[in-house]
Short mmCIF file of C-alpha atoms and ligand atoms in Angstrom, two decimals:
data_model
loop_
_atom_site.label_atom_id
_atom_site.label_comp_id
_atom_site.label_asym_id
_atom_site.label_seq_id
_atom_site.Cartn_x
_atom_site.Cartn_y
_atom_site.Cartn_z
CA UNK A 1 83.71 70.41 106.68
CA UNK A 2 84.84 70.44 110.23
CA UNK A 3 85.16 66.51 110.42
CA UNK A 4 87.32 66.62 107.26
CA UNK A 5 89.47 69.31 108.72
CA UNK A 6 89.83 67.38 111.89
CA UNK A 7 90.59 64.26 110.09
CA UNK A 8 93.41 66.08 108.01
CA UNK A 9 94.83 67.78 110.94
CA UNK A 10 95.01 64.46 112.91
CA UNK A 11 96.80 62.91 109.84
CA UNK A 12 99.46 65.80 110.06
CA UNK A 13 99.73 66.08 113.90
CA UNK A 14 103.48 65.19 113.84
CA UNK A 15 104.22 68.18 111.67
CA UNK A 16 104.69 71.73 112.73
CA UNK A 17 101.02 72.67 113.13
CA UNK A 18 99.89 76.19 114.40
CA UNK A 19 97.08 76.04 116.90
CA UNK A 20 96.78 79.55 118.16
CA UNK A 21 93.70 81.30 116.68
CA UNK A 22 95.35 84.69 116.58
CA UNK A 23 98.47 83.11 114.44
CA UNK A 24 96.12 81.21 112.18
CA UNK A 25 94.07 84.55 111.43
CA UNK A 26 97.49 86.32 110.78
CA UNK A 27 98.72 83.68 108.40
CA UNK A 28 95.36 83.79 106.52
CA UNK A 29 95.94 87.43 105.57
CA UNK A 30 98.16 89.20 103.04
CA UNK A 31 98.14 92.91 101.72
CA UNK A 32 94.59 92.56 100.32
CA UNK A 33 93.71 95.79 102.42
CA UNK A 34 95.44 97.73 99.87
CA UNK A 35 92.25 97.61 98.09
CA UNK A 36 88.95 99.13 99.62
CA UNK A 37 87.10 96.73 97.44
CA UNK A 38 88.89 93.60 98.61
CA UNK A 39 88.93 94.85 102.22
CA UNK A 40 85.34 94.84 102.05
CA UNK A 41 84.93 91.37 100.81
CA UNK A 42 87.93 89.38 102.24
CA UNK A 43 88.47 90.77 105.75
CA UNK A 44 86.92 87.89 107.51
CA UNK A 45 88.52 85.16 105.82
CA UNK A 46 90.46 82.75 108.00
CA UNK A 47 91.95 79.26 107.53
CA UNK A 48 91.23 76.38 109.83
CA UNK A 49 94.61 75.40 110.42
CA UNK A 50 98.05 76.43 109.43
CA UNK A 51 100.91 73.87 108.78
CA UNK A 52 104.43 74.57 108.03
CA UNK A 53 106.42 71.79 106.01
CA UNK A 54 110.16 71.50 106.45
CA UNK A 55 110.89 70.01 103.16
CA UNK A 56 109.36 68.65 99.89
CA UNK A 57 108.47 65.23 101.49
CA UNK A 58 106.31 67.01 104.02
CA UNK A 59 104.68 69.09 101.21
CA UNK A 60 103.68 65.86 99.63
CA UNK A 61 102.41 64.48 102.89
CA UNK A 62 100.29 67.59 103.49
CA UNK A 63 98.83 67.52 99.99
CA UNK A 64 98.08 63.82 100.14
CA UNK A 65 96.28 64.09 103.53
CA UNK A 66 94.29 67.13 102.48
CA UNK A 67 93.48 65.54 99.06
CA UNK A 68 92.20 62.36 100.95
CA UNK A 69 90.00 64.49 103.28
CA UNK A 70 88.90 66.99 100.60
CA UNK A 71 90.43 69.95 102.50
CA UNK A 72 91.58 73.07 100.36
CA UNK A 73 95.12 74.06 100.62
CA UNK A 74 96.31 77.62 100.10
CA UNK A 75 100.12 78.21 100.06
CA UNK A 76 101.70 81.15 101.78
CA UNK A 77 105.22 82.53 101.20
CA UNK A 78 105.36 85.78 103.39
CA UNK A 79 101.70 87.02 102.52
CA UNK A 80 102.92 90.27 100.94
CA UNK A 81 100.69 89.76 97.94
CA UNK A 82 98.20 92.56 97.63
CA UNK A 83 95.29 90.93 95.74
CA UNK A 84 94.36 88.52 98.49
CA UNK A 85 96.21 85.80 96.46
CA UNK A 86 97.38 84.08 99.63
CA UNK A 87 94.07 84.19 101.41
CA UNK A 88 92.13 80.91 101.98
CA UNK A 89 88.58 82.04 100.61
CA UNK A 90 87.00 78.86 101.56
CA UNK A 91 89.11 78.12 104.80
CA UNK A 92 90.98 74.81 105.14
CA UNK A 93 94.55 74.57 105.44
CA UNK A 94 97.16 77.37 104.81
CA UNK A 95 100.45 75.69 104.17
CA UNK A 96 103.31 78.23 105.04
CA UNK A 97 106.69 77.71 103.55
CA UNK A 98 108.81 79.58 105.88
CA UNK A 99 110.94 76.58 107.00
CA UNK A 100 111.74 75.80 103.28
CA UNK A 101 114.56 78.52 103.10
CA UNK A 102 117.60 76.83 101.93
CA UNK A 103 119.78 78.18 99.15
CA UNK A 104 121.04 74.93 97.66
CA UNK A 105 123.41 75.75 94.80
CA UNK A 106 125.01 78.82 93.18
CA UNK A 107 126.77 78.67 89.93
CA UNK A 108 127.98 81.51 87.58
CA UNK A 109 124.69 82.92 86.44
CA UNK A 110 122.28 80.77 88.46
CA UNK A 111 121.00 79.89 91.80
CA UNK A 112 118.93 76.81 93.04
CA UNK A 113 116.83 77.29 96.21
CA UNK A 114 113.69 76.55 98.05
CA UNK A 115 110.79 78.60 97.66
CA UNK A 116 110.56 79.92 101.28
CA UNK A 117 113.69 81.79 101.07
CA UNK A 118 113.47 85.66 101.21
CA UNK A 119 114.54 87.54 98.19
CA UNK A 120 117.05 89.47 100.30
CA UNK A 121 118.57 86.15 101.66
CA UNK A 122 119.01 84.85 98.12
CA UNK A 123 120.74 87.92 97.11
CA UNK A 124 123.02 87.97 100.28
CA UNK A 125 124.11 84.34 99.52
CA UNK A 126 124.77 85.08 96.04
CA UNK A 127 126.76 88.10 96.85
CA UNK A 128 128.90 86.41 99.28
CA UNK A 129 129.32 83.41 97.11
CA UNK A 130 130.52 85.04 93.98
CA UNK A 131 129.35 88.75 93.56
CA UNK A 132 126.15 87.84 91.99
CA UNK A 133 122.49 88.88 92.57
CA UNK A 134 118.91 88.18 91.25
CA UNK A 135 118.15 89.99 88.03
CA UNK A 136 114.91 91.40 89.44
CA UNK A 137 112.98 91.53 92.69
CA UNK A 138 109.78 92.69 94.08
CA UNK A 139 110.15 95.80 96.20
CA UNK A 140 109.23 93.77 98.96
CA UNK A 141 112.74 92.26 98.87
CA UNK A 142 113.40 92.47 102.51
CA UNK A 143 110.22 90.36 103.49
CA UNK A 144 108.88 88.35 100.39
CA UNK A 145 109.92 84.96 99.34
CA UNK A 146 111.31 83.91 96.13
CA UNK A 147 108.47 81.31 95.63
CA UNK A 148 105.84 83.86 96.45
CA UNK A 149 107.29 86.13 93.85
CA UNK A 150 107.25 83.61 91.15
CA UNK A 151 103.86 82.43 92.10
CA UNK A 152 102.13 85.76 92.73
CA UNK A 153 104.33 88.60 91.53
CA UNK A 154 105.24 89.81 88.12
CA UNK A 155 108.51 91.84 88.10
CA UNK A 156 109.91 94.86 89.86
CA UNK A 157 113.34 96.33 90.56
CA UNK A 158 115.52 95.21 87.56
CA UNK A 159 112.63 94.98 85.17
CA UNK A 160 113.67 98.31 83.45
CA UNK A 161 116.75 96.26 82.19
CA UNK A 162 115.60 92.60 82.36
CA UNK A 163 111.87 92.65 81.59
CA UNK A 164 109.22 90.72 83.60
CA UNK A 165 109.24 87.39 85.25
CA UNK A 166 107.24 85.90 82.43
CA UNK A 167 109.86 86.74 79.71
CA UNK A 168 111.65 83.88 78.60
CA UNK A 169 114.96 83.25 80.32
CA UNK A 170 113.84 84.99 83.64
CA UNK A 171 112.96 81.76 85.28
CA UNK A 172 115.07 78.68 84.57
CA UNK A 173 113.32 75.84 86.24
CA UNK A 174 110.54 75.09 88.63
CA UNK A 175 109.95 72.02 90.66
CA UNK A 176 106.23 71.46 91.52
CA UNK A 177 104.27 69.06 93.53
CA UNK A 178 100.71 68.19 92.35
CA UNK A 179 97.63 67.67 94.60
CA UNK A 180 96.57 64.26 93.89
CA UNK A 181 95.82 60.89 95.77
CA UNK A 182 99.47 60.27 95.11
CA UNK A 183 101.19 63.71 94.44
CA UNK A 184 103.69 63.88 91.68
CA UNK A 185 106.74 65.85 91.41
CA UNK A 186 107.02 67.71 88.00
CA UNK A 187 109.84 69.78 86.64
CA UNK A 188 109.08 72.70 84.32
CA UNK A 189 111.45 74.63 81.95
CA UNK A 190 111.09 76.75 78.79
CA UNK A 191 107.71 76.88 77.48
CA UNK A 192 106.32 74.83 80.22
CA UNK A 193 107.13 77.39 82.89
CA UNK A 194 104.12 79.54 82.11
CA UNK A 195 101.82 76.68 83.29
CA UNK A 196 102.81 77.37 86.91
CA UNK A 197 104.32 80.69 87.29
CA UNK A 198 102.13 83.34 88.29
CA UNK A 199 99.19 80.87 88.88
CA UNK A 200 98.79 81.75 92.51
CA UNK A 201 99.59 78.11 93.68
CA UNK A 202 96.25 77.08 92.03
CA UNK A 203 97.69 74.24 90.06
CA UNK A 204 100.84 73.08 91.94
CA UNK A 205 103.12 73.77 94.78
CA UNK A 206 106.62 75.11 93.85
CA UNK A 207 109.30 73.17 95.85
CA UNK A 208 112.39 74.28 94.12
CA UNK A 209 113.36 77.19 91.88
CA UNK A 210 116.30 77.89 89.56
CA UNK A 211 116.75 81.55 88.73
CA UNK A 212 119.18 83.38 86.60
CA UNK A 213 121.71 85.78 88.07
CA UNK A 214 123.43 89.00 87.18
CA UNK A 215 126.65 90.57 88.57
CA UNK A 216 126.02 92.29 91.88
CA UNK A 217 126.90 96.10 92.20
CA UNK A 218 126.95 98.74 95.00
CA UNK A 219 123.92 100.50 93.09
CA UNK A 220 124.07 104.09 93.36
CA UNK A 221 120.57 105.34 94.31
CA UNK A 222 119.34 108.71 93.47
CA UNK A 223 116.39 111.10 93.45
CA UNK A 224 116.15 113.72 90.55
CA UNK A 225 113.82 116.52 90.59
CA UNK A 226 111.96 118.24 87.80
CA UNK A 227 109.42 121.05 87.56
CA UNK A 228 107.74 119.69 84.65
CA UNK A 229 106.21 116.20 84.77
CA UNK A 230 106.45 115.42 81.11
CA UNK A 231 110.12 116.42 81.01
CA UNK A 232 110.59 113.87 83.92
CA UNK A 233 108.89 111.09 81.73
CA UNK A 234 110.93 112.04 78.77
CA UNK A 235 114.13 112.06 80.71
CA UNK A 236 113.55 108.68 82.37
CA UNK A 237 112.41 107.06 79.11
CA UNK A 238 115.57 108.25 77.40
CA UNK A 239 117.79 107.32 80.32
CA UNK A 240 116.25 103.78 80.08
CA UNK A 241 117.03 103.64 76.33
CA UNK A 242 120.71 104.52 76.97
CA UNK A 243 122.41 101.26 75.82
CA UNK A 244 125.77 101.95 77.85
CA UNK A 245 124.36 102.98 81.12
CA UNK A 246 123.32 100.23 83.36
CA UNK A 247 120.32 100.71 85.46
CA UNK A 248 118.07 98.70 87.82
CA UNK A 249 115.34 101.17 88.73
CA UNK A 250 113.96 104.04 87.03
CA UNK A 251 110.48 105.48 88.37
CA UNK A 252 108.56 108.77 88.27
CA UNK A 253 106.25 110.31 90.81
CA UNK A 254 104.08 113.14 89.65
CA UNK A 255 103.85 116.08 91.94
CA UNK A 256 102.87 116.29 94.74
CA UNK A 257 103.51 112.66 95.65
CA UNK A 258 107.08 113.23 96.71
CA UNK A 259 106.08 116.15 98.89
CA UNK A 260 102.87 114.74 100.42
CA UNK A 261 103.81 111.08 100.71
CA UNK A 262 107.54 110.55 101.10
CA UNK A 263 108.19 111.78 104.60
CA UNK A 264 111.94 111.78 104.40
CA UNK A 265 112.13 113.39 101.03
CA UNK A 266 109.67 116.11 101.84
CA UNK A 267 112.17 118.58 103.39
CA UNK A 268 113.97 118.46 100.13
CA UNK A 269 111.30 118.95 97.56
CA UNK A 270 108.19 121.39 97.30
CA UNK A 271 104.70 120.40 96.41
CA UNK A 272 105.34 121.11 92.70
CA UNK A 273 108.30 118.70 92.38
CA UNK A 274 108.16 115.78 90.13
CA UNK A 275 110.58 113.17 91.33
CA UNK A 276 112.55 110.39 89.49
CA UNK A 277 113.91 107.57 91.50
CA UNK A 278 116.97 105.62 90.01
CA UNK A 279 119.53 102.97 90.73
CA UNK A 280 122.54 103.23 88.70
CA UNK A 281 125.63 100.94 88.46
CA UNK A 282 128.78 102.62 89.90
CA UNK A 283 130.76 102.17 86.58
CA UNK A 284 127.90 103.89 84.84
CA UNK A 285 128.06 107.02 86.90
CA UNK A 286 130.22 109.09 84.31
CA UNK A 287 127.84 108.14 81.66
CA UNK A 288 124.99 109.13 83.80
CA UNK A 289 126.42 112.50 84.81
CA UNK A 290 127.14 113.23 81.16
CA UNK A 291 123.53 112.28 80.22
CA UNK A 292 122.10 114.40 83.17
CA UNK A 293 124.50 117.21 82.55
CA UNK A 294 122.90 117.57 78.99
CA UNK A 295 119.59 118.19 80.52
CA UNK A 296 119.45 121.32 82.51
CA UNK A 297 115.81 120.52 83.66
CA UNK A 298 116.88 117.73 85.83
CA UNK A 299 118.38 118.37 89.38
CA UNK A 300 119.89 115.36 91.42
CA UNK A 301 118.80 115.97 94.83
CA UNK A 302 120.00 112.70 96.48
CA UNK A 303 122.87 110.35 95.95
CA UNK A 304 123.16 107.42 98.20
CA UNK A 305 127.00 107.59 97.99
CA UNK A 306 127.27 111.29 98.39
CA UNK A 307 124.81 113.30 100.24
CA UNK A 308 124.27 115.80 103.23
CA UNK A 309 120.79 114.65 103.98
CA UNK A 310 120.33 114.59 107.92
CA UNK A 311 118.01 111.58 107.75
CA UNK A 312 118.67 109.29 104.74
CA UNK A 313 115.62 108.04 102.93
CA UNK A 314 116.47 104.39 103.04
CA UNK A 315 116.62 102.20 99.92
CA UNK A 316 115.15 104.19 96.92
CA UNK A 317 113.58 101.21 95.55
CA UNK A 318 111.30 101.08 98.79
CA UNK A 319 109.75 104.11 97.08
CA UNK A 320 108.90 102.49 94.02
CA UNK A 321 106.57 99.52 92.71
CA UNK A 322 103.82 98.95 95.19
CA UNK A 323 105.73 100.69 98.05
CA UNK A 324 104.48 104.06 96.66
CA UNK A 325 101.00 103.00 97.42
CA UNK A 326 102.09 101.93 100.91
CA UNK A 327 103.64 105.23 101.58
CA UNK A 328 100.61 107.18 100.38
CA UNK A 329 98.25 104.98 102.34
CA UNK A 330 100.04 105.59 105.51
CA UNK A 331 99.54 109.31 105.23
CA UNK A 332 96.04 109.26 103.60
CA UNK A 333 94.04 106.05 104.06
CA UNK A 334 91.70 107.16 101.26
CA UNK A 335 94.26 106.68 98.51
CA UNK A 336 94.24 103.47 96.52
CA UNK A 337 95.79 102.59 93.16
CA UNK A 338 95.55 101.17 89.61
CA UNK A 339 98.09 98.92 87.69
CA UNK A 340 98.27 100.08 84.21
CA UNK A 341 100.19 99.09 81.11
CA UNK A 342 101.37 102.04 79.09
CA UNK A 343 102.54 100.04 76.03
CA UNK A 344 104.59 100.82 73.01
CA UNK A 345 104.34 102.81 70.67
CA UNK A 346 101.98 105.42 72.08
CA UNK A 347 102.73 105.03 75.69
CA UNK A 348 103.96 108.65 76.24
CA UNK A 349 100.77 109.93 74.55
CA UNK A 350 98.74 107.90 76.78
CA UNK A 351 100.51 108.92 79.90
CA UNK A 352 99.73 112.56 79.06
CA UNK A 353 96.28 111.84 78.00
CA UNK A 354 95.42 110.17 81.22
CA UNK A 355 97.10 112.93 83.15
CA UNK A 356 95.00 115.60 81.43
CA UNK A 357 91.88 113.55 81.96
CA UNK A 358 92.37 112.55 85.50
CA UNK A 359 95.03 114.39 87.42
CA UNK A 360 94.94 115.17 90.54
CA UNK A 361 92.29 112.41 91.28
CA UNK A 362 94.57 110.10 89.76
CA UNK A 363 98.25 110.94 90.14
CA UNK A 364 100.96 108.99 87.92
CA UNK A 365 103.51 106.80 89.44
CA UNK A 366 105.32 105.02 86.54
CA UNK A 367 107.87 102.42 86.42
CA UNK A 368 110.17 102.05 83.35
CA UNK A 369 109.92 98.54 82.18
CA UNK A 370 111.56 96.56 79.20
CA UNK A 371 109.13 94.83 76.87
CA UNK A 372 110.06 93.13 73.77
CA UNK A 373 113.24 95.20 73.56
CA UNK A 374 111.30 98.48 73.89
CA UNK A 375 111.05 100.79 77.10
CA UNK A 376 107.47 101.06 78.22
CA UNK A 377 105.83 102.14 81.49
CA UNK A 378 103.95 100.22 84.07
CA UNK A 379 101.79 102.63 85.85
CA UNK A 380 100.66 102.01 89.56
CA UNK A 381 98.67 105.25 89.68
CA UNK A 382 97.65 106.62 92.91
CA UNK A 383 93.80 107.14 92.99
CA UNK A 384 91.80 109.08 95.57
CA UNK A 385 89.25 106.57 96.34
CA UNK A 386 85.61 107.86 96.50
CA UNK A 387 83.26 104.87 95.47
CA UNK A 388 83.70 101.57 93.89
CA UNK A 389 81.68 102.89 90.79
CA UNK A 390 83.93 105.85 90.53
CA UNK A 391 86.96 103.45 90.45
CA UNK A 392 85.30 101.37 87.77
CA UNK A 393 84.68 104.39 85.78
CA UNK A 394 88.47 105.34 86.14
CA UNK A 395 89.35 101.86 84.94
CA UNK A 396 87.06 102.24 82.01
CA UNK A 397 88.56 105.73 80.95
CA UNK A 398 91.96 104.04 80.81
CA UNK A 399 90.69 101.02 78.90
CA UNK A 400 88.69 103.12 76.47
CA UNK A 401 91.90 105.16 75.69
CA UNK A 402 93.82 101.98 75.10
CA UNK A 403 95.82 101.60 78.30
CA UNK A 404 95.48 97.96 79.69
CA UNK A 405 94.37 97.80 83.36
CA UNK A 406 95.56 94.85 85.40
CA UNK A 407 92.87 95.29 88.14
CA UNK A 408 94.34 95.14 91.60
CA UNK A 409 90.83 95.37 93.24
CA UNK A 410 90.01 91.65 92.25
CA UNK A 411 91.24 88.48 93.82
CA UNK A 412 91.17 86.11 90.71
CA UNK A 413 93.98 85.46 88.31
CA UNK A 414 91.98 86.47 85.18
CA UNK A 415 90.73 89.83 86.52
CA UNK A 416 94.00 90.82 87.91
CA UNK A 417 95.50 89.90 84.52
CA UNK A 418 94.36 90.15 80.97
CA UNK A 419 90.76 89.18 81.66
CA UNK A 420 91.17 86.00 79.52
CA UNK A 421 91.53 82.45 80.39
CA UNK A 422 95.21 81.01 80.43
CA UNK A 423 94.66 77.80 78.73
CA UNK A 424 98.08 76.43 79.71
CA UNK A 425 97.36 77.09 83.41
CA UNK A 426 93.92 75.61 83.14
CA UNK A 427 95.01 72.54 81.43
CA UNK A 428 97.60 71.82 84.10
CA UNK A 429 95.10 72.35 86.71
CA UNK A 430 93.03 69.53 85.24
CA UNK A 431 95.91 67.28 85.71
CA UNK A 432 97.49 68.50 88.80
CA UNK A 433 94.34 69.39 91.03
CA UNK A 434 91.52 67.18 89.93
CA UNK A 435 89.43 68.14 93.07
CA UNK A 436 89.92 71.69 92.85
CA UNK A 437 91.39 72.05 96.26
CA UNK A 438 94.34 74.25 95.57
CA UNK A 439 93.76 77.95 96.38
CA UNK A 440 89.96 77.76 95.47
CA UNK A 441 88.24 80.64 94.09
CA UNK A 442 91.17 82.28 92.34
CA UNK A 443 90.86 80.83 88.88
CA UNK A 444 87.58 81.62 87.21
CA UNK A 445 88.27 79.37 84.37
CA UNK A 446 87.96 76.41 86.72
CA UNK A 447 84.97 77.56 88.42
CA UNK A 448 82.91 79.23 85.67
CA UNK A 449 84.24 78.70 82.17
CA UNK A 450 81.40 80.97 80.81
CA UNK A 451 82.06 83.89 83.13
CA UNK A 452 81.59 87.12 81.07
CA UNK A 453 83.69 89.47 82.97
CA UNK A 454 81.06 92.13 83.05
CA UNK A 455 81.04 92.39 86.83
CA UNK A 456 83.37 91.39 89.70
CA UNK A 457 83.70 87.56 90.03
CA UNK A 458 82.08 86.48 93.35
CA UNK A 459 83.34 83.09 94.39
CA UNK A 460 80.14 81.31 95.57
CA UNK A 461 82.10 79.23 98.32
CA UNK A 462 83.60 82.41 99.84
CA UNK A 463 83.35 82.08 103.63
CA UNK A 464 80.16 83.95 104.80
CA UNK A 465 80.72 86.88 106.99
CA UNK A 466 78.96 85.28 109.91
CA UNK A 467 81.65 82.77 110.22
CA UNK A 468 84.31 85.38 111.15
P1 FAD B 1 102.59 85.37 99.06
O1 FAD B 1 101.93 86.62 99.13
O2 FAD B 1 102.65 84.57 100.32
O3 FAD B 1 101.99 84.40 97.75
C1 FAD B 1 101.80 85.01 96.65
C2 FAD B 1 101.05 83.96 95.92
O4 FAD B 1 101.70 82.85 95.62
C3 FAD B 1 99.79 83.50 96.53
O5 FAD B 1 98.86 82.99 95.65
C4 FAD B 1 100.36 82.13 97.19
O6 FAD B 1 99.31 81.08 97.42
C5 FAD B 1 101.28 81.72 96.11
N1 FAD B 1 102.44 80.91 96.61
C6 FAD B 1 103.49 81.26 97.56
N2 FAD B 1 104.43 80.40 97.37
C7 FAD B 1 104.19 79.46 96.63
C8 FAD B 1 104.75 78.17 96.37
N3 FAD B 1 105.78 77.82 96.81
N4 FAD B 1 104.11 77.55 95.31
C9 FAD B 1 102.88 77.79 94.80
N5 FAD B 1 102.30 79.03 95.05
C10 FAD B 1 102.80 79.70 95.95
N6 FAD B 1 104.98 92.18 93.49
C11 FAD B 1 105.83 92.22 92.40
O7 FAD B 1 105.78 91.44 91.49
N7 FAD B 1 106.67 93.49 92.24
C12 FAD B 1 106.81 94.43 93.06
O8 FAD B 1 107.78 95.21 92.98
C13 FAD B 1 106.04 94.36 94.24
N8 FAD B 1 106.05 95.46 95.16
C14 FAD B 1 105.17 95.22 96.38
C15 FAD B 1 105.37 96.12 97.37
C16 FAD B 1 104.58 96.27 98.45
C17 FAD B 1 104.60 97.19 99.44
C18 FAD B 1 103.42 94.99 98.62
C19 FAD B 1 102.67 94.88 99.85
C20 FAD B 1 103.46 94.13 97.65
C21 FAD B 1 104.31 94.16 96.49
N9 FAD B 1 104.23 93.07 95.54
C22 FAD B 1 105.00 93.40 94.37
C23 FAD B 1 103.38 92.00 95.75
C24 FAD B 1 104.20 90.84 96.51
O9 FAD B 1 104.84 91.51 97.48
C25 FAD B 1 105.33 90.19 95.69
O10 FAD B 1 104.53 89.49 94.67
C26 FAD B 1 105.94 89.18 96.47
O11 FAD B 1 106.96 88.63 95.89
C27 FAD B 1 105.04 87.92 97.01
O12 FAD B 1 105.85 87.08 97.70
P2 FAD B 1 105.26 86.55 99.08
O13 FAD B 1 106.34 85.46 99.65
O14 FAD B 1 104.87 87.48 100.06
O15 FAD B 1 104.13 85.67 98.63
#
């Protein structure tokens, strides 16, 4: 392997190559450590070299050279993925897209940009240009790239109104480079987009994206307090269903999450407070206040446009989605989490059932999500971690009750998803990456088509611990 690495590196010596060991190590890691299970297995994983292409032509050059020398390539946006998606399990090359950060074109309702631009910079450019913004973004808006969001994420702030990235219309076009002797450039639209979106860069590298936009607003961010958890759930569901009130975020934190883990919110709540976080469009505030006024159980304790908090909480969306886990981990390193789908029509009953069975070992954190025209909840439940066995048991309790778990303690596409092979992604990998060099170890269907999903998948070529 070392000879092949040296040959590929020599062929790419005229590009921006990182030589420093500490920088290579840093560019080989993401937020995998969120999971005690992944931390155990992936902590030592490191690339052999890092290269930073400036444009699509350099991406093609890198893929061609690495193909010629059989060197694996793992693509990196900002490395904020939290399942080890951007980690080079077998070593080789990390291709870091930070220089590919241009916003190319903005039109009414759409933006075309390079993959390495940060979500916040896409929004800033669109707002300046014509008062527009992305329909949805990961709560890592300030640090994550648009390419990483499409290849590794699923949805986030905005999904309560617009659904998930995988829903038709939420990605317009992707331009992708394949890893072959002579890499091809392929464009995907409509039905075809699912072949490469959320594929962790295992079957092509996205070099340009075209995304739909919505009007930008100065969203009013709020926290609403409830004594009773299920009242908070009903309130949030009903608000998300109000057709005339435009929202970008609606989430619920079971007590005592806000009190114990949200430092700047703590002085304003008590341990029994269940908290709802919201982003409401300014023109919807009259409707919102009427809605909330009808519900005496709800108390607005914070409004971003009108408050007397000595220390502001910062953006309310940075308490939601996976930021909740991050805040909890900072206070209590033994906390981990699950990703659960509480689907229509029995989502509310399932939420109550899981709370009766598992609280306070598992505390609900729910995000309102639109799916097929219905409001459902994504649960990013906080789990007090004891052992892997117990974590697996908690997963099973959810699954047995009918709540689907997207296991965030696994590094493969299938185990982090619906535990089934995505034939479209696999078929395209056969065409686009015949040597299996793109982000190896992340697509079980490629490595082991007969895998049973009974136990956690262990990639046979994972770097051995002694190489760390
Ligand atoms: P990376 O982590 O660098 O990459 C993600 C995956 O995409 C990797 O497999 C990588 O190989 C691949 N990839 C990157 N760029 C390309 C490319 N151009 N072509 C092909 N493959 C590519 N996710 C959500 O969906 N919603 C959330 O709200 C959310 N909140 C988060 C909050 C926190 C605190 C953390 C730590 C994570 C969160 N995530 C969330 C996960 C992650 O931050 C997002 O998915 C993010 O958008 C990933 O972007 P990135 O640039 O960091 O990608």
